[in-house]
Coordinates of C-alpha atoms in Angstrom, one line a residue:
L1 CA -0.3 -52.8 -16.4
P2 CA -3.7 -51.7 -18.0
Q3 CA -6.6 -54.1 -17.4
S4 CA -9.8 -54.3 -19.4
C5 CA -13.2 -53.6 -18.0
P6 CA -15.6 -55.7 -20.1
E7 CA -18.9 -54.7 -18.4
F8 CA -18.3 -51.2 -19.8
G9 CA -16.0 -51.8 -22.7
Y10 CA -13.6 -49.6 -20.9
R11 CA -9.7 -50.1 -20.5
G12 CA -8.6 -48.5 -17.5
T13 CA -5.3 -48.2 -15.4
Y14 CA -4.4 -49.0 -12.0
V15 CA -4.2 -46.2 -9.5
P16 CA -1.8 -46.7 -6.5
L17 CA -3.4 -46.6 -3.1
L18 CA -1.6 -44.4 -0.5
S19 CA -0.1 -46.2 2.4
S20 CA -2.2 -44.0 4.7
F21 CA -5.2 -46.1 3.5
G22 CA -3.6 -49.1 4.9
A23 CA -3.2 -50.9 1.4
G24 CA 0.6 -50.2 1.1
Q25 CA 1.5 -51.0 -2.5
Q26 CA -1.7 -52.6 -3.4
V27 CA -3.7 -51.4 -6.4
I28 CA -7.4 -50.7 -6.9
K29 CA -9.4 -52.0 -9.9
P30 CA -9.9 -49.7 -12.8
L31 CA -12.1 -46.7 -12.5
L32 CA -15.6 -47.3 -13.5
C33 CA -15.5 -51.1 -13.4
K34 CA -18.5 -52.9 -11.9
H35 CA -19.0 -52.7 -8.1
N36 CA -16.1 -50.1 -7.8
V37 CA -17.5 -46.8 -8.9
V38 CA -18.0 -45.3 -5.5
Y39 CA -14.9 -46.8 -4.0
D40 CA -12.8 -45.6 -6.8
L41 CA -14.2 -42.0 -6.8
L42 CA -13.8 -41.8 -2.9
T43 CA -10.2 -43.0 -3.2
L44 CA -9.3 -40.5 -5.9
A45 CA -11.1 -37.7 -4.0
S46 CA -9.3 -38.6 -0.9
Y47 CA -6.0 -38.9 -2.7
Y48 CA -6.3 -35.2 -4.1
T49 CA -7.6 -34.0 -0.8
I50 CA -4.5 -35.3 0.9
M51 CA -2.2 -33.8 -1.9
E52 CA -4.0 -30.4 -1.5
V53 CA -3.5 -30.6 2.4
S54 CA 0.2 -31.4 1.9
V55 CA 0.7 -28.4 -0.4
M56 CA -1.1 -26.1 2.1
D57 CA 1.0 -27.5 5.0
K58 CA 4.2 -26.6 2.9
L59 CA 3.1 -22.9 2.6
K60 CA 2.1 -22.9 6.3
S61 CA 5.4 -24.4 7.3
Y62 CA 7.3 -21.6 5.4
I63 CA 5.1 -19.0 7.0
I64 CA 5.6 -20.1 10.5
S65 CA 9.3 -20.8 10.0
G66 CA 9.5 -17.2 8.4
I67 CA 7.8 -15.5 11.4
L68 CA 10.3 -17.3 13.8
F69 CA 13.3 -16.4 11.4
V70 CA 12.3 -12.7 11.2
L71 CA 11.6 -12.4 14.9
I72 CA 15.0 -13.9 15.9
L73 CA 17.2 -12.1 13.2
G74 CA 15.3 -8.8 13.6
S75 CA 15.8 -8.9 17.3
L76 CA 19.5 -9.6 17.0
S77 CA 20.0 -7.2 14.1
H78 CA 19.0 -4.4 16.6
F79 CA 22.4 -4.8 18.0
F80 CA 24.6 -5.8 15.0
Y81 CA 25.7 -2.2 14.5
E82 CA 27.0 -1.8 18.0
W83 CA 28.5 -5.2 18.0
S84 CA 30.3 -4.6 14.8
D85 CA 31.9 -1.4 16.2
H86 CA 29.8 0.7 14.0
N87 CA 30.7 -0.9 10.8
F88 CA 29.5 1.0 7.8
I89 CA 28.2 -1.9 5.8
I90 CA 26.3 -3.5 8.8
G91 CA 24.7 -0.1 9.3
L92 CA 23.1 -0.2 5.9
F93 CA 21.0 -3.1 6.9
S94 CA 20.7 -2.8 10.8
P95 CA 19.5 0.3 12.8
V96 CA 22.1 2.8 13.5
N97 CA 20.2 4.7 16.2
E98 CA 16.9 4.5 18.0
S99 CA 14.7 6.3 15.5
V100 CA 11.4 4.7 14.3
W101 CA 12.8 4.9 10.7
E102 CA 15.8 2.7 11.6
H103 CA 13.6 0.2 13.5
M104 CA 11.6 -0.3 10.4
K105 CA 14.8 -2.3 9.1
L106 CA 14.1 -4.9 11.7
V107 CA 11.2 -6.2 9.6
F108 CA 12.2 -5.2 6.1
F109 CA 15.7 -6.8 5.6
P110 CA 15.0 -10.0 7.7
M111 CA 11.8 -10.7 5.8
L112 CA 13.4 -9.8 2.6
L113 CA 16.2 -12.1 3.2
Y114 CA 13.9 -15.0 4.1
S115 CA 11.8 -14.3 1.0
F116 CA 14.9 -14.9 -1.1
I117 CA 14.8 -18.4 0.3
A118 CA 11.1 -19.1 0.4
I119 CA 9.8 -17.7 -2.9
P120 CA 11.9 -19.9 -5.1
K121 CA 10.7 -23.0 -3.2
L122 CA 7.0 -21.8 -3.4
K123 CA 6.9 -20.3 -6.9
G124 CA 6.2 -23.7 -8.7
T125 CA 3.2 -24.3 -6.6
Y126 CA 2.2 -20.8 -5.9
P127 CA 2.9 -18.4 -8.9
C128 CA 1.7 -15.4 -7.0
A129 CA 4.3 -15.8 -4.1
A130 CA 6.5 -13.1 -5.1
S131 CA 3.9 -10.2 -5.3
A132 CA 2.3 -11.7 -2.1
W133 CA 5.5 -11.6 0.0
L134 CA 6.5 -8.3 -1.4
S135 CA 3.3 -6.8 -0.2
G136 CA 3.7 -8.5 3.3
I137 CA 7.2 -7.0 3.5
L138 CA 6.0 -3.6 2.7
A139 CA 3.0 -3.7 4.8
G140 CA 4.9 -5.0 7.9
T141 CA 7.5 -2.4 7.5
L142 CA 5.0 0.5 7.2
L143 CA 2.9 -0.7 10.2
I144 CA 6.0 0.0 12.4
P145 CA 5.4 3.8 12.5
V146 CA 1.7 3.6 12.2
I147 CA 1.3 1.5 15.4
F148 CA 4.1 3.3 17.2
Y149 CA 2.7 6.7 16.6
T150 CA -0.8 5.6 17.3
Y151 CA -0.1 4.3 20.7
T152 CA 2.4 7.0 21.8
T153 CA -0.1 9.6 20.6
I154 CA -2.7 8.0 22.8
L155 CA -0.4 7.5 25.8
G156 CA 1.8 10.4 25.3
Y157 CA 5.0 8.4 25.7
N158 CA 6.5 5.1 24.6
L159 CA 7.0 1.9 26.5
L160 CA 9.6 -0.7 25.6
V161 CA 7.2 -3.5 26.2
L162 CA 4.8 -2.0 23.7
D163 CA 7.6 -1.4 21.2
I164 CA 8.7 -5.0 21.4
G165 CA 5.0 -6.1 20.9
T166 CA 4.7 -3.6 18.0
F167 CA 7.6 -5.4 16.3
I168 CA 6.0 -8.9 17.0
L169 CA 2.6 -7.9 15.8
C170 CA 4.1 -6.4 12.5
V171 CA 5.9 -9.5 11.7
I172 CA 2.9 -11.7 12.4
L173 CA 0.7 -9.4 10.3
A174 CA 3.2 -9.2 7.5
F175 CA 3.4 -13.1 7.1
Y176 CA -0.4 -13.3 7.5
L177 CA -0.9 -10.9 4.5
A178 CA 1.7 -12.8 2.6
Y179 CA -0.1 -16.1 3.2
R180 CA -3.5 -14.7 2.2
L181 CA -2.3 -13.0 -0.9
T182 CA -0.3 -16.1 -1.9
L183 CA -3.6 -18.0 -2.1
S184 CA -5.8 -15.3 -3.6
C185 CA -3.4 -13.7 -6.1
S186 CA -5.2 -10.5 -5.8
V187 CA -2.1 -8.2 -6.1
E188 CA -0.3 -10.3 -8.8
K189 CA -1.0 -7.7 -11.4
Y190 CA 1.0 -5.1 -9.3
T191 CA 4.1 -7.2 -9.1
G192 CA 6.2 -4.8 -11.0
L193 CA 5.2 -1.9 -8.9
L194 CA 5.8 -3.8 -5.7
Y195 CA 9.4 -4.7 -6.8
I196 CA 10.0 -1.1 -7.6
A197 CA 8.6 0.0 -4.1
A198 CA 10.8 -2.7 -2.3
A199 CA 13.9 -1.6 -4.2
L200 CA 13.2 2.1 -3.4
F201 CA 12.7 1.1 0.4
A202 CA 16.0 -0.6 0.4
V203 CA 17.9 2.1 -1.2
S204 CA 16.3 4.7 1.1
F205 CA 17.2 2.8 4.2
M206 CA 20.8 2.7 3.1
I207 CA 21.0 6.3 2.0
F208 CA 19.0 7.9 4.9
S209 CA 20.6 5.9 7.5
Y210 CA 23.7 8.1 7.2
Y211 CA 22.1 11.1 5.5
P212 CA 18.8 11.3 7.4
L213 CA 16.1 13.8 6.2
P214 CA 14.9 16.4 8.8
L215 CA 11.6 14.7 9.3
G216 CA 12.0 13.5 12.8
L217 CA 11.1 10.0 11.8

């Protein structure tokens, strides 16, 4: 219930203390009451700091879980087409051969799937989550050929360990970019274009897996 503050002619309200302050369900005196100004301000500042940290931890937990999810699902999806006895539908979303183009699916579709789970959970707190995660998906996917052709040009050949390292690095960079852009909202104005780009990539993967262009990619 409200309590008067006669010294200031102020009628304040109780503010619950967090249990982490060791006060359980106790309450503090009204804000601006005599002898309590500093204490109340510090309490409120601490409360909002903890709330902010809690929100940040939620985003970080989705990022870390997403990295693990994509690394595991992406690694397994490398074998899905073979395990399914060359199933046509599976081949739309999983690599059907050892080309670099097909290996770009290892980042694109697992991260896209995870974003369907994460974005609705984050959208309320982070309104720029969709544009940020789409940017991460596209960047991580495009980094696959960039890094692969860069290191093979330098070495003159490819190594399995470096191919695996490329995949891991691209996943981590994709989620790092998604994390930074979720906080900055710097690409929010391009959300429409990002949706179109992601849709074009998805359709292209499905079409060119079975009708590849003569590009040697």
